[in-house]
Tab-separated table of C-alpha atoms and ligand atoms in Angstrom:
chain	number	residue	atom	x	y	z
A	1	MET	CA	136.901	-7.516	165.952
A	2	ARG	CA	138.682	-4.524	164.579
A	3	LYS	CA	137.170	-1.065	165.096
A	4	MET	CA	136.787	1.277	162.135
A	5	GLU	CA	137.549	4.968	162.709
A	6	GLN	CA	134.973	6.135	160.212
A	7	LYS	CA	132.364	3.828	158.624
A	8	LEU	CA	132.574	3.090	154.838
A	9	ARG	CA	129.689	4.618	152.862
A	10	ALA	CA	127.753	1.805	151.245
A	11	GLY	CA	125.103	2.006	148.385
A	12	ILE	CA	122.578	-0.694	147.607
A	13	LEU	CA	121.694	-1.304	144.008
A	14	GLY	CA	118.223	-2.938	143.917
A	15	ALA	CA	117.509	-1.621	147.420
A	16	THR	CA	113.840	-1.957	147.179
A	17	GLY	CA	113.698	-5.639	146.303
A	18	MET	CA	113.721	-8.753	148.523
A	19	VAL	CA	117.600	-9.039	148.695
A	20	GLY	CA	118.021	-5.305	148.715
A	21	GLN	CA	115.762	-5.155	151.893
A	22	ARG	CA	117.759	-7.858	153.412
A	23	PHE	CA	120.932	-5.791	152.928
A	24	ILE	CA	119.182	-2.862	154.502
A	25	SER	CA	118.197	-4.861	157.538
A	26	LEU	CA	121.580	-6.563	157.946
A	27	LEU	CA	123.535	-3.268	157.648
A	28	GLU	CA	121.444	-1.516	160.266
A	29	ASN	CA	123.910	-0.637	162.920
A	30	HIS	CA	126.775	-2.428	161.082
A	31	PRO	CA	130.156	-1.504	162.677
A	32	TRP	CA	132.005	-1.025	159.336
A	33	PHE	CA	129.397	-0.029	156.704
A	34	GLU	CA	126.600	2.646	156.680
A	35	VAL	CA	123.924	2.644	154.041
A	36	VAL	CA	124.031	6.199	152.594
A	37	THR	CA	122.545	5.550	149.192
A	38	VAL	CA	119.690	3.405	147.876
A	39	ALA	CA	119.064	2.843	144.285
A	40	ALA	CA	116.484	0.993	142.182
A	41	SER	CA	114.701	1.282	138.850
A	42	GLU	CA	113.410	4.543	137.391
A	43	ARG	CA	109.937	3.424	138.886
A	44	SER	CA	111.224	4.194	142.379
A	45	ALA	CA	113.760	6.875	141.651
A	46	GLY	CA	112.902	10.280	143.261
A	47	LYS	CA	110.635	8.772	145.964
A	48	THR	CA	111.777	8.350	149.491
A	49	TYR	CA	112.783	4.799	150.338
A	50	GLU	CA	109.716	4.513	152.545
A	51	GLU	CA	107.413	5.559	149.721
A	52	ALA	CA	109.083	3.428	147.096
A	53	VAL	CA	108.920	0.227	149.137
A	54	SER	CA	105.496	1.049	150.724
A	55	ASP	CA	103.771	-2.276	151.358
A	56	ARG	CA	106.443	-4.302	149.704
A	57	TRP	CA	108.526	-4.395	152.941
A	58	LYS	CA	109.121	-8.165	153.509
A	59	MET	CA	111.438	-8.305	156.471
A	60	ASP	CA	110.337	-9.455	159.978
A	61	THR	CA	111.986	-6.465	161.615
A	62	PRO	CA	110.755	-2.939	160.931
A	63	MET	CA	112.328	-0.748	158.183
A	64	PRO	CA	115.295	1.043	159.779
A	65	GLU	CA	114.535	4.771	160.498
A	66	SER	CA	118.018	5.626	158.915
A	67	VAL	CA	116.892	4.770	155.375
A	68	LYS	CA	113.212	5.796	155.426
A	69	LYS	CA	113.878	9.292	154.175
A	70	LEU	CA	116.735	8.484	151.750
A	71	VAL	CA	115.710	9.478	148.289
A	72	VAL	CA	115.951	6.537	145.925
A	73	LEU	CA	118.456	7.097	143.041
A	74	ASN	CA	118.212	5.480	139.636
A	75	VAL	CA	120.680	2.512	139.408
A	76	ASN	CA	121.359	3.585	135.884
A	77	GLU	CA	122.679	6.940	136.785
A	78	VAL	CA	126.069	5.351	137.661
A	79	LYS	CA	128.223	8.454	138.295
A	80	LYS	CA	125.569	10.089	140.403
A	81	VAL	CA	125.322	6.982	142.724
A	82	ALA	CA	129.041	6.249	142.687
A	83	ASP	CA	129.967	9.716	143.801
A	84	THR	CA	128.177	9.242	147.112
A	85	VAL	CA	129.695	5.881	148.230
A	86	ASP	CA	132.831	3.814	148.994
A	87	LEU	CA	131.376	0.576	147.714
A	88	VAL	CA	128.072	-0.865	146.506
A	89	PHE	CA	126.139	-4.037	147.048
A	90	SER	CA	124.274	-5.223	143.904
A	91	ALA	CA	120.995	-6.982	143.981
A	92	VAL	CA	119.236	-5.616	140.886
A	93	ASP	CA	116.902	-7.680	138.819
A	94	MET	CA	117.797	-6.864	135.162
A	95	THR	CA	118.929	-8.987	132.252
A	96	LYS	CA	122.321	-10.810	132.680
A	97	ASP	CA	123.900	-8.712	130.023
A	98	GLU	CA	122.558	-5.369	131.580
A	99	ILE	CA	123.875	-6.548	135.033
A	100	LYS	CA	127.317	-7.455	133.555
A	101	ALA	CA	127.615	-4.062	132.004
A	102	ILE	CA	126.359	-1.890	134.753
A	103	GLU	CA	128.441	-3.661	137.444
A	104	GLU	CA	131.533	-3.085	135.258
A	105	GLU	CA	130.479	0.589	134.940
A	106	TYR	CA	130.443	0.894	138.746
A	107	ALA	CA	133.794	-0.764	139.024
A	108	LYS	CA	135.174	1.711	136.436
A	109	THR	CA	134.058	4.550	138.685
A	110	GLU	CA	136.617	3.156	141.220
A	111	THR	CA	133.724	1.737	143.230
A	112	PRO	CA	134.135	-1.831	144.459
A	113	VAL	CA	131.036	-3.908	143.665
A	114	VAL	CA	130.006	-6.831	145.862
A	115	SER	CA	127.280	-8.578	144.025
A	116	ASN	CA	124.630	-11.051	144.815
A	117	ASN	CA	123.815	-11.445	140.982
A	118	SER	CA	124.866	-14.392	138.907
A	119	ALA	CA	126.039	-12.271	135.836
A	120	HIS	CA	129.685	-12.143	136.689
A	121	ARG	CA	130.024	-15.572	138.506
A	122	TRP	CA	131.890	-17.092	135.555
A	123	THR	CA	133.968	-13.983	134.509
A	124	PRO	CA	137.478	-15.657	134.827
A	125	ASP	CA	139.065	-12.797	136.827
A	126	VAL	CA	136.038	-12.116	139.151
A	127	PRO	CA	136.283	-14.040	142.414
A	128	MET	CA	133.166	-15.921	143.507
A	129	VAL	CA	133.684	-16.395	147.277
A	130	VAL	CA	132.335	-18.135	150.238
A	131	PRO	CA	134.660	-16.418	152.865
A	132	GLU	CA	135.088	-19.488	154.981
A	133	ILE	CA	136.231	-21.474	151.833
A	134	ASN	CA	138.138	-19.477	149.259
A	135	THR	CA	139.245	-15.921	150.056
A	136	GLU	CA	142.549	-16.810	148.281
A	137	HIS	CA	140.484	-16.221	145.090
A	138	PHE	CA	140.643	-12.498	145.868
A	139	ASP	CA	144.129	-12.741	144.297
A	140	VAL	CA	142.507	-12.471	140.771
A	141	ILE	CA	141.333	-8.853	141.654
A	142	ALA	CA	144.678	-7.522	140.678
A	143	ASP	CA	144.354	-8.929	137.153
A	144	GLN	CA	140.683	-7.714	136.979
A	145	LYS	CA	141.765	-4.217	137.925
A	146	LYS	CA	144.366	-4.365	135.032
A	147	ARG	CA	141.608	-5.462	132.579
A	148	LEU	CA	139.241	-2.704	133.725
A	149	GLY	CA	141.912	-0.030	133.983
A	150	THR	CA	141.061	0.726	137.662
A	151	THR	CA	143.030	1.296	140.726
A	152	ARG	CA	140.500	0.541	143.338
A	153	GLY	CA	137.335	-0.570	141.430
A	154	PHE	CA	136.494	-4.290	141.015
A	155	ILE	CA	133.722	-6.795	141.185
A	156	ALA	CA	133.444	-9.669	143.575
A	157	VAL	CA	130.449	-12.053	143.773
A	158	LYS	CA	129.070	-14.612	146.064
A	159	PRO	CA	127.670	-18.016	144.693
A	160	ASN	CA	124.080	-18.966	144.309
A	161	CYS	CA	121.758	-19.583	147.424
A	162	SER	CA	121.084	-23.252	146.455
A	163	ILE	CA	124.727	-24.393	146.928
A	164	GLN	CA	125.169	-23.111	150.523
A	165	SER	CA	123.400	-26.118	152.058
A	166	TYR	CA	125.992	-28.642	150.705
A	167	ALA	CA	129.067	-26.992	149.180
A	168	PRO	CA	130.516	-26.138	152.566
A	169	CYS	CA	130.561	-29.854	153.414
A	170	LEU	CA	132.463	-30.524	150.162
A	171	ALA	CA	135.028	-27.902	151.328
A	172	ALA	CA	135.260	-29.361	154.823
A	173	TRP	CA	135.606	-32.902	153.470
A	174	LYS	CA	138.226	-32.023	150.706
A	175	GLU	CA	140.989	-34.438	151.998
A	176	PHE	CA	138.631	-37.443	151.551
A	177	GLY	CA	138.226	-36.680	147.806
A	178	ALA	CA	134.476	-36.337	147.193
A	179	LYS	CA	134.093	-37.744	143.641
A	180	GLU	CA	130.317	-38.057	143.083
A	181	VAL	CA	127.447	-35.974	144.535
A	182	VAL	CA	123.676	-36.350	143.881
A	183	ALA	CA	121.648	-33.517	145.453
A	184	THR	CA	117.982	-32.440	145.514
A	185	THR	CA	117.331	-29.049	146.826
A	186	TYR	CA	114.028	-27.962	148.392
A	187	GLN	CA	113.993	-24.260	147.952
A	188	ALA	CA	112.093	-21.459	149.691
A	189	ILE	CA	109.880	-19.002	147.835
A	190	SER	CA	111.837	-15.990	149.132
A	191	GLY	CA	114.567	-17.220	146.818
A	192	ALA	CA	112.273	-15.945	143.929
A	193	GLY	CA	111.846	-12.663	145.782
A	194	LYS	CA	108.293	-13.718	146.762
A	195	THR	CA	106.073	-14.091	149.744
A	196	PHE	CA	102.973	-16.287	149.994
A	197	LYS	CA	100.879	-13.157	149.594
A	198	ASP	CA	102.225	-12.455	146.220
A	199	TRP	CA	102.633	-16.078	145.133
A	200	PRO	CA	99.467	-17.808	146.439
A	201	GLU	CA	99.874	-20.745	143.958
A	202	MET	CA	102.760	-21.907	146.181
A	203	VAL	CA	100.474	-22.522	149.193
A	204	GLU	CA	100.268	-26.288	149.710
A	205	ASN	CA	102.059	-26.768	146.438
A	206	ILE	CA	105.450	-28.048	145.053
A	207	ILE	CA	106.845	-26.871	141.659
A	208	PRO	CA	109.562	-29.142	140.197
A	209	TYR	CA	111.389	-26.432	138.271
A	210	ILE	CA	113.495	-23.333	139.104
A	211	GLY	CA	114.897	-21.807	135.842
A	212	GLY	CA	118.656	-22.043	135.628
A	213	GLU	CA	118.992	-23.359	139.140
A	214	GLU	CA	120.132	-26.860	138.474
A	215	GLU	CA	123.134	-25.851	136.292
A	216	LYS	CA	124.163	-23.336	138.954
A	217	SER	CA	123.848	-25.910	141.699
A	218	GLU	CA	125.986	-28.458	139.718
A	219	GLN	CA	128.694	-26.093	138.422
A	220	GLU	CA	129.222	-23.314	140.953
A	221	PRO	CA	130.653	-25.527	143.896
A	222	LEU	CA	133.357	-26.544	141.417
A	223	ARG	CA	134.421	-22.845	140.839
A	224	VAL	CA	134.417	-22.270	144.655
A	225	LEU	CA	136.576	-25.332	145.105
A	226	GLY	CA	138.828	-24.300	142.175
A	227	LYS	CA	142.255	-22.564	142.239
A	228	VAL	CA	143.899	-19.509	140.841
A	229	GLU	CA	146.191	-19.993	137.898
A	230	ASN	CA	147.674	-17.216	135.743
A	231	GLY	CA	145.173	-14.575	137.122
A	232	GLU	CA	142.106	-16.665	136.569
A	233	ILE	CA	139.990	-19.078	138.569
A	234	VAL	CA	140.199	-22.651	137.209
A	235	LYS	CA	137.361	-24.807	138.425
A	236	ALA	CA	137.852	-28.071	140.087
A	237	GLN	CA	137.229	-31.239	138.049
A	238	LEU	CA	135.674	-33.255	140.995
A	239	PRO	CA	133.262	-34.078	142.483
A	240	LYS	CA	130.851	-34.761	139.536
A	241	ILE	CA	127.532	-33.157	140.798
A	242	THR	CA	124.098	-33.750	139.532
A	243	CYS	CA	121.139	-31.919	141.013
A	244	GLN	CA	117.397	-31.459	140.962
A	245	CYS	CA	115.960	-28.126	142.314
A	246	ILE	CA	112.412	-28.023	143.558
A	247	ARG	CA	110.379	-25.064	144.824
A	248	VAL	CA	108.593	-25.968	148.047
A	249	PRO	CA	106.064	-23.995	150.226
A	250	VAL	CA	108.620	-22.643	152.757
A	251	PHE	CA	109.217	-18.872	153.035
A	252	ASN	CA	112.950	-18.894	154.081
A	253	GLY	CA	115.364	-21.786	154.120
A	254	HIS	CA	116.883	-24.024	151.311
A	255	THR	CA	117.146	-27.679	152.347
A	256	ALA	CA	119.273	-30.158	150.464
A	257	ALA	CA	119.190	-34.029	150.465
A	258	VAL	CA	122.532	-35.261	149.324
A	259	PHE	CA	124.189	-38.655	148.424
A	260	ILE	CA	128.032	-38.645	148.184
A	261	ASN	CA	130.910	-40.978	147.088
A	262	PHE	CA	134.469	-40.466	148.192
A	263	GLU	CA	137.865	-41.627	146.863
A	264	LYS	CA	138.825	-42.520	150.407
A	265	LYS	CA	135.712	-43.376	152.307
A	266	PRO	CA	135.985	-41.872	155.895
A	267	THR	CA	134.188	-42.915	158.956
A	268	LYS	CA	131.026	-41.009	160.048
A	269	GLU	CA	132.850	-39.758	163.058
A	270	GLN	CA	135.645	-38.335	160.821
A	271	LEU	CA	133.066	-36.533	158.659
A	272	ILE	CA	131.300	-34.922	161.605
A	273	GLU	CA	134.559	-33.979	163.183
A	274	LYS	CA	135.625	-32.129	160.014
A	275	LEU	CA	132.265	-30.406	159.678
A	276	VAL	CA	132.018	-29.003	163.175
A	277	ASN	CA	135.666	-27.796	163.292
A	278	PHE	CA	135.575	-26.259	159.823
A	279	LYS	CA	136.482	-22.665	159.796
A	280	GLY	CA	138.156	-19.972	157.731
A	281	PHE	CA	139.198	-16.405	157.520
A	282	PRO	CA	135.948	-14.961	158.910
A	283	GLN	CA	136.377	-16.762	162.147
A	284	GLU	CA	140.128	-16.166	162.361
A	285	ALA	CA	139.659	-12.455	161.641
A	286	GLU	CA	136.510	-12.273	163.780
A	287	LEU	CA	134.640	-10.425	161.007
A	288	PRO	CA	131.411	-8.785	162.242
A	289	SER	CA	129.001	-11.010	160.453
A	290	ALA	CA	130.958	-14.236	160.893
A	291	PRO	CA	129.117	-17.141	162.572
A	292	LYS	CA	131.170	-18.375	165.574
A	293	GLN	CA	130.598	-21.890	164.167
A	294	PHE	CA	129.979	-22.119	160.495
A	295	ILE	CA	128.580	-25.627	160.352
A	296	GLN	CA	126.689	-27.442	163.094
A	297	TYR	CA	125.815	-31.080	163.157
A	298	LEU	CA	122.466	-32.179	164.593
A	299	GLU	CA	122.155	-35.626	165.900
A	300	ASP	CA	118.350	-35.845	166.188
A	301	ASP	CA	116.869	-37.795	163.196
A	302	ASN	CA	114.209	-35.071	162.623
A	303	ARG	CA	116.822	-32.231	162.193
A	304	PRO	CA	117.692	-29.971	160.518
A	305	GLN	CA	114.143	-28.465	160.282
A	306	VAL	CA	113.394	-25.180	158.617
A	307	LYS	CA	111.376	-23.892	161.477
A	308	LEU	CA	114.009	-24.800	164.188
A	309	ASP	CA	117.231	-24.384	162.425
A	310	VAL	CA	117.070	-21.800	159.637
A	311	ASP	CA	118.127	-18.952	161.859
A	312	TYR	CA	121.142	-20.826	163.308
A	313	GLU	CA	123.964	-18.271	163.858
A	314	ARG	CA	121.641	-15.392	162.818
A	315	GLY	CA	121.130	-17.154	159.471
A	316	MET	CA	124.905	-17.113	158.665
A	317	GLY	CA	125.566	-20.778	159.698
A	318	VAL	CA	124.697	-24.108	157.935
A	319	SER	CA	122.991	-27.005	159.683
A	320	ILE	CA	123.705	-30.635	158.763
A	321	GLY	CA	121.978	-33.776	159.931
A	322	ARG	CA	121.015	-37.362	159.099
A	323	LEU	CA	124.541	-38.331	157.982
A	324	ARG	CA	124.556	-42.092	157.513
A	325	GLU	CA	125.793	-44.849	155.356
A	326	ASP	CA	123.879	-45.648	152.217
A	327	THR	CA	123.237	-48.830	150.182
A	328	MET	CA	124.365	-47.314	146.847
A	329	PHE	CA	126.566	-44.395	147.869
A	330	ASP	CA	129.165	-44.128	150.696
A	331	TYR	CA	126.952	-41.611	152.636
A	332	LYS	CA	123.764	-39.424	152.556
A	333	PHE	CA	122.878	-36.443	154.641
A	334	VAL	CA	120.626	-33.398	154.783
A	335	GLY	CA	121.705	-29.777	154.915
A	336	LEU	CA	119.965	-26.459	155.510
A	337	SER	CA	120.828	-22.881	155.086
A	338	HIS	CA	119.115	-19.413	155.088
A	339	ASN	CA	118.754	-18.459	151.432
A	340	THR	CA	118.398	-14.681	151.820
A	341	VAL	CA	120.896	-14.281	154.633
A	342	ARG	CA	123.826	-16.778	154.080
A	343	GLY	CA	122.637	-17.445	150.547
A	344	ALA	CA	122.282	-13.840	149.448
A	345	ALA	CA	122.741	-10.618	151.280
A	346	GLY	CA	124.492	-11.984	154.507
A	347	GLY	CA	126.979	-13.887	152.258
A	348	ALA	CA	127.717	-10.669	150.254
A	349	VAL	CA	128.147	-8.565	153.503
A	350	LEU	CA	130.535	-11.133	154.739
A	351	CYS	CA	132.452	-11.043	151.547
A	352	ALA	CA	132.686	-7.245	151.773
A	353	GLU	CA	133.914	-7.580	155.340
A	354	ALA	CA	136.590	-9.974	154.194
A	355	LEU	CA	137.608	-7.661	151.393
A	356	THR	CA	137.827	-4.731	153.776
A	357	ALA	CA	139.829	-6.684	156.352
A	358	LYS	CA	142.247	-7.701	153.526
A	359	GLY	CA	142.574	-4.003	152.417
A	360	TYR	CA	140.693	-4.352	149.074
A	361	ILE	CA	137.974	-1.830	150.132
A	362	GLN	CA	138.929	1.498	151.664
A	363	ALA	CA	137.344	4.971	151.942
A	364	LYS	CA	137.558	6.772	148.584
B	401	LIG	N1	115.790	-13.611	146.608
B	401	LIG	C1	116.952	-14.421	146.786
B	401	LIG	O1	116.982	-15.196	147.667
B	401	LIG	C2	118.021	-14.344	145.815
B	401	LIG	C3	119.217	-15.223	146.069
B	401	LIG	C4	120.256	-15.088	145.288
B	401	LIG	C5	120.217	-14.232	144.087
B	401	LIG	N2	119.176	-13.456	143.946
B	401	LIG	C6	119.215	-12.540	142.675
B	401	LIG	O2	119.314	-11.271	143.274
B	401	LIG	C7	118.679	-10.206	142.341
B	401	LIG	C8	117.478	-9.616	143.035
B	401	LIG	O3	116.582	-10.567	143.560
B	401	LIG	P1	115.291	-10.112	144.453
B	401	LIG	O4	114.653	-11.443	144.811
B	401	LIG	O5	115.689	-9.088	145.481
B	401	LIG	O6	114.412	-9.398	143.285
B	401	LIG	P2	113.253	-8.373	143.448
B	401	LIG	O7	112.654	-8.483	144.860
B	401	LIG	O8	112.345	-8.460	142.241
B	401	LIG	O9	113.955	-6.848	143.425
B	401	LIG	C9	114.581	-6.452	142.273
B	401	LIG	C10	115.273	-5.036	142.563
B	401	LIG	O10	115.847	-4.655	141.234
B	401	LIG	C11	115.253	-3.391	140.845
B	401	LIG	N3	115.078	-3.353	139.407
B	401	LIG	C12	114.265	-4.019	138.588
B	401	LIG	N4	114.350	-3.709	137.317
B	401	LIG	C13	115.300	-2.748	137.241
B	401	LIG	C14	115.876	-2.030	136.179
B	401	LIG	N5	115.431	-2.092	134.934
B	401	LIG	N6	116.811	-1.094	136.419
B	401	LIG	C15	117.177	-0.870	137.779
B	401	LIG	N7	116.690	-1.556	138.826
B	401	LIG	C16	115.821	-2.491	138.543
B	401	LIG	C17	113.978	-3.272	141.521
B	401	LIG	O11	113.541	-1.913	141.719
B	401	LIG	P3	112.063	-1.432	141.728
B	401	LIG	O12	111.478	-1.730	143.110
B	401	LIG	O13	112.141	-0.002	141.382
B	401	LIG	O14	111.330	-2.200	140.623
B	401	LIG	C18	114.239	-3.947	142.925
B	401	LIG	O15	115.002	-2.958	143.675
B	401	LIG	C19	118.121	-11.200	141.217
B	401	LIG	O16	118.985	-11.106	140.107
B	401	LIG	C20	117.977	-12.556	141.770
B	401	LIG	O17	118.125	-13.487	140.747
B	401	LIG	C21	118.003	-13.465	144.662
């Protein structure tokens, strides 16, 4: 892993929320990034981070001492925030149009924005990246900068948490030509920014609807698997994906039960071999947050389990199990990933590390 002479100064937009807190935790003692600025709504602005979060701290580990006394800034005071940092991580909860606009405002102050939000996931010249799969999509940043009129400011995003339990398999199995995928996701309540304390209706319950999630789960893998053409990302045409997304009484960890058909049906052994050997830029460059092994395959019939496997590779790895032939499809399997680590803040931090290693993010 490469050493950085001086750490880059990071700001967190939406720092008081569930994903914001996860950023704060993951960046504690990070070798390349130091959280120097926290920003949230005007409700929190002016208070210390400790006061603003108060009893809303939702992480298992204590609030880092280094952020407790930082005074929270207002996300909407863009210049004031931007002047203090080299890059920002975005996890604000505002309307899509507001997020689109404010992330562009930050980019135009020459501040790279690495976002967890969905607002820019389909902006043609904004890369949406799982760093093991498609860092070549960073190429569109040059065109985005031309559009924004910036020299170092740009936006990069990571995809939705729901796809991380099966989209990596589609990338690992690309050569077999996946053509049809039927997936059901069983999604944790932290994905809605909630705990059981603030969502008691979820105890012993299942809710068969998560607004907007099925479309994201069906479409976003195609953009990640797409290619760059004329400065834009063109989504892949296959596989066709249909998905149902269900909220389940789990705190952290999205599970997916998946059926799949291929153009060229491989053997089970070939599929497992491709999964466990799948790696990309984070492993080659030994990025600080990279899992050593991105995808593990578990042979036991009762794995992956949320309680046993969600923290695999510090929440940055994906666990797959129960791969077997099916009576209607070629194969079926079950996947699991950590929704607020790999699926949210951790995925964004890895993205920022990849951007830094490739020279897109530097000190101002
Ligand atoms: N939770 C997940 O696993 C997950 C995964 C993927 C994507 N996301 C997305 O990430 C975003 C954040 O999610 P979350 O679960 O962390 O939400 P959250 O816990 O509700 O936190 C929202 C954050 O946004 C701030 N905020 C709210 N309204 C604002 C406004 N008008 N102006 C400026 N800041 C405002 C809040 O500040 P105050 O504390 O001052 O109100 C807080 O810091 C959402 O867009 C969500 O869809 C979440």
